[in-house]
């Protein structure tokens, strides 16, 4: 059996974040759509889901044509069944990840980020699967006391801590 590892690069448009995950049923498209609009109604998004059986199509939904097209094109490039990709504006992953994880079909989240991502894909004669992601850049140092103070102030300034 021959295996080949490939990399697909994902970059969010300015002001966007992405969520990449794994799911197991065609109902994922509609359930993720509902989860997003019911949790963050002002979110603009496009999502795509790769089927792993039947017609093996990329199913697309959302409320922003550009983000829908981007999600569909990138999911086709990823080419892994039972995976999904969401690009979103006016919402942050922290507001959606728990809700998305609670969708019954969702089995795994690989990343939720605004960073550039490299999706590591393995391909065999049967198909493709996501084996992991590289999310952003490699850390290069431990934080200092000044960095800790900055982090704590930042979280309070943006309203995530009191």
CSV table of C-alpha atoms in Angstrom, one decimal:
chain,number,residue,atom,x,y,z
A,1,UNK,CA,0.0,0.0,0.0
A,2,UNK,CA,1.3,3.4,-1.0
A,3,UNK,CA,0.7,6.5,1.2
A,4,UNK,CA,1.5,10.1,0.1
A,5,UNK,CA,1.4,13.1,2.4
A,6,UNK,CA,0.3,16.4,1.0
A,7,UNK,CA,-0.1,19.9,2.3
A,8,UNK,CA,-3.0,22.3,1.5
A,9,UNK,CA,-2.6,25.9,2.6
A,10,UNK,CA,-5.5,27.8,4.1
A,11,UNK,CA,-5.4,31.6,4.6
A,12,UNK,CA,-8.4,33.5,5.8
A,13,UNK,CA,-9.3,36.7,4.1
A,14,UNK,CA,-8.7,39.9,6.1
A,15,UNK,CA,-11.0,40.0,9.2
A,16,UNK,CA,-11.9,36.3,8.9
A,17,UNK,CA,-11.3,33.2,11.0
A,18,UNK,CA,-11.7,29.6,10.0
A,19,UNK,CA,-12.7,26.4,11.7
A,20,UNK,CA,-11.7,23.0,10.2
A,21,UNK,CA,-13.3,19.9,11.5
A,22,UNK,CA,-14.4,16.3,10.9
A,23,UNK,CA,-18.0,15.1,10.8
A,24,UNK,CA,-19.9,12.0,9.5
A,25,UNK,CA,-23.2,12.8,7.8
A,26,UNK,CA,-24.6,14.9,5.0
A,27,UNK,CA,-26.9,16.6,7.6
A,28,UNK,CA,-23.7,18.4,8.8
A,29,UNK,CA,-24.2,21.2,6.3
A,30,UNK,CA,-27.6,22.3,7.5
A,31,UNK,CA,-26.8,21.7,11.2
A,32,UNK,CA,-23.6,23.7,11.1
A,33,UNK,CA,-25.4,26.5,9.3
A,34,UNK,CA,-28.1,26.6,11.9
A,35,UNK,CA,-25.6,26.4,14.8
A,36,UNK,CA,-23.8,29.5,13.5
A,37,UNK,CA,-26.8,31.7,12.8
A,38,UNK,CA,-28.4,30.7,16.1
A,39,UNK,CA,-25.3,31.4,18.1
A,40,UNK,CA,-23.9,34.5,16.4
A,41,UNK,CA,-26.7,36.0,14.2
A,42,UNK,CA,-24.5,38.8,12.8
A,43,UNK,CA,-21.9,36.3,11.5
A,44,UNK,CA,-21.1,36.3,7.8
A,45,UNK,CA,-19.9,32.8,6.8
A,46,UNK,CA,-19.4,30.2,4.2
A,47,UNK,CA,-19.1,26.5,5.0
A,48,UNK,CA,-18.3,23.4,3.0
A,49,UNK,CA,-18.5,19.7,3.8
A,50,UNK,CA,-16.8,16.9,1.9
A,51,UNK,CA,-18.9,13.8,1.4
A,52,UNK,CA,-17.2,10.4,1.8
A,53,UNK,CA,-19.8,8.2,0.2
A,54,UNK,CA,-22.6,8.4,-2.4
A,55,UNK,CA,-22.0,11.2,-4.8
A,56,UNK,CA,-18.9,12.4,-2.9
A,57,UNK,CA,-19.7,16.0,-3.5
A,58,UNK,CA,-18.6,19.2,-1.7
A,59,UNK,CA,-21.8,20.5,-0.1
A,60,UNK,CA,-21.8,24.3,0.5
A,61,UNK,CA,-23.9,26.7,2.6
A,62,UNK,CA,-23.6,30.1,4.2
A,63,UNK,CA,-24.9,33.6,4.0
A,64,UNK,CA,-21.9,35.3,2.2
A,65,UNK,CA,-21.3,34.3,-1.5
A,66,UNK,CA,-17.6,35.0,-1.4
A,67,UNK,CA,-17.0,33.0,1.8
A,68,UNK,CA,-19.2,30.2,0.4
A,69,UNK,CA,-17.1,30.1,-2.8
A,70,UNK,CA,-13.8,30.2,-0.8
A,71,UNK,CA,-14.9,27.4,1.5
A,72,UNK,CA,-16.1,25.2,-1.4
A,73,UNK,CA,-12.9,25.8,-3.4
A,74,UNK,CA,-10.6,25.1,-0.4
A,75,UNK,CA,-12.6,22.0,0.6
A,76,UNK,CA,-12.3,20.6,-2.9
A,77,UNK,CA,-8.6,21.2,-2.7
A,78,UNK,CA,-8.4,19.5,0.6
A,79,UNK,CA,-10.4,16.6,-0.9
A,80,UNK,CA,-11.0,14.7,2.4
A,81,UNK,CA,-14.4,13.1,3.0
A,82,UNK,CA,-16.3,13.7,6.2
A,83,UNK,CA,-14.5,17.0,6.8
A,84,UNK,CA,-15.8,20.5,6.9
A,85,UNK,CA,-14.4,24.0,6.7
A,86,UNK,CA,-16.0,27.3,7.8
A,87,UNK,CA,-14.8,30.8,7.0
A,88,UNK,CA,-16.4,33.5,9.1
A,89,UNK,CA,-16.5,37.2,9.6
A,90,UNK,CA,-18.1,39.2,12.5
A,91,UNK,CA,-17.6,36.2,14.7
A,92,UNK,CA,-14.7,34.5,16.5
A,93,UNK,CA,-14.1,30.8,17.0
A,94,UNK,CA,-14.3,31.3,20.8
A,95,UNK,CA,-18.0,32.2,20.3
A,96,UNK,CA,-18.7,29.1,18.1
A,97,UNK,CA,-16.5,26.2,18.9
A,98,UNK,CA,-18.5,24.8,21.8
A,99,UNK,CA,-21.7,25.1,19.8
A,100,UNK,CA,-20.1,23.4,16.8
A,101,UNK,CA,-18.7,20.6,18.9
A,102,UNK,CA,-22.3,20.0,20.2
A,103,UNK,CA,-23.6,19.3,16.7
A,104,UNK,CA,-24.3,15.6,16.8
A,105,UNK,CA,-22.4,14.8,13.6
A,106,UNK,CA,-19.2,16.6,14.5
A,107,UNK,CA,-16.5,14.3,15.8
A,108,UNK,CA,-13.4,16.4,15.9
A,109,UNK,CA,-12.1,20.0,15.4
A,110,UNK,CA,-8.6,20.3,14.0
A,111,UNK,CA,-8.3,24.1,14.4
A,112,UNK,CA,-10.1,27.3,14.9
A,113,UNK,CA,-7.9,30.3,14.0
A,114,UNK,CA,-7.2,33.4,12.1
A,115,UNK,CA,-3.6,32.2,11.4
A,116,UNK,CA,-2.4,30.8,8.2
A,117,UNK,CA,-2.9,27.0,8.3
A,118,UNK,CA,-1.3,24.1,6.6
A,119,UNK,CA,-3.5,21.0,6.5
A,120,UNK,CA,-1.6,17.8,6.5
A,121,UNK,CA,-3.3,15.2,4.3
A,122,UNK,CA,-2.5,11.6,3.7
A,123,UNK,CA,-3.7,9.9,0.5
A,124,UNK,CA,-4.0,6.2,-0.2
A,125,UNK,CA,-5.7,4.4,-3.1
A,126,UNK,CA,-9.0,4.6,-1.1
A,127,UNK,CA,-9.0,8.3,-0.5
A,128,UNK,CA,-7.7,11.1,1.6
A,129,UNK,CA,-7.8,12.0,5.3
A,130,UNK,CA,-6.6,14.9,7.4
A,131,UNK,CA,-3.8,13.8,9.8
A,132,UNK,CA,-3.3,17.2,11.4
A,133,UNK,CA,-2.7,20.9,10.9
A,134,UNK,CA,0.1,23.4,11.4
A,135,UNK,CA,-1.6,26.4,12.9
A,136,UNK,CA,0.4,29.6,12.6
A,137,UNK,CA,4.1,29.9,13.4
A,138,UNK,CA,6.5,28.1,15.8
A,139,UNK,CA,6.8,29.7,19.3
A,140,UNK,CA,10.3,31.0,19.9
A,141,UNK,CA,10.5,32.0,23.6
A,142,UNK,CA,8.9,31.8,27.0
A,143,UNK,CA,6.8,34.8,28.0
A,144,UNK,CA,8.3,37.3,30.4
A,145,UNK,CA,6.6,39.1,33.3
A,146,UNK,CA,5.9,42.0,30.9
A,147,UNK,CA,4.3,39.6,28.4
A,148,UNK,CA,2.1,38.1,31.2
A,149,UNK,CA,1.0,41.6,32.1
A,150,UNK,CA,0.3,42.5,28.5
A,151,UNK,CA,-1.7,39.3,28.0
A,152,UNK,CA,-3.9,39.9,31.1
A,153,UNK,CA,-4.5,43.5,30.1
A,154,UNK,CA,-5.4,42.5,26.6
A,155,UNK,CA,-8.0,40.0,27.7
A,156,UNK,CA,-9.6,42.6,29.9
A,157,UNK,CA,-9.4,45.3,27.3
A,158,UNK,CA,-11.3,43.2,24.8
A,159,UNK,CA,-13.9,42.1,27.4
A,160,UNK,CA,-13.0,38.4,27.8
A,161,UNK,CA,-11.9,38.8,31.5
A,162,UNK,CA,-13.1,41.1,34.3
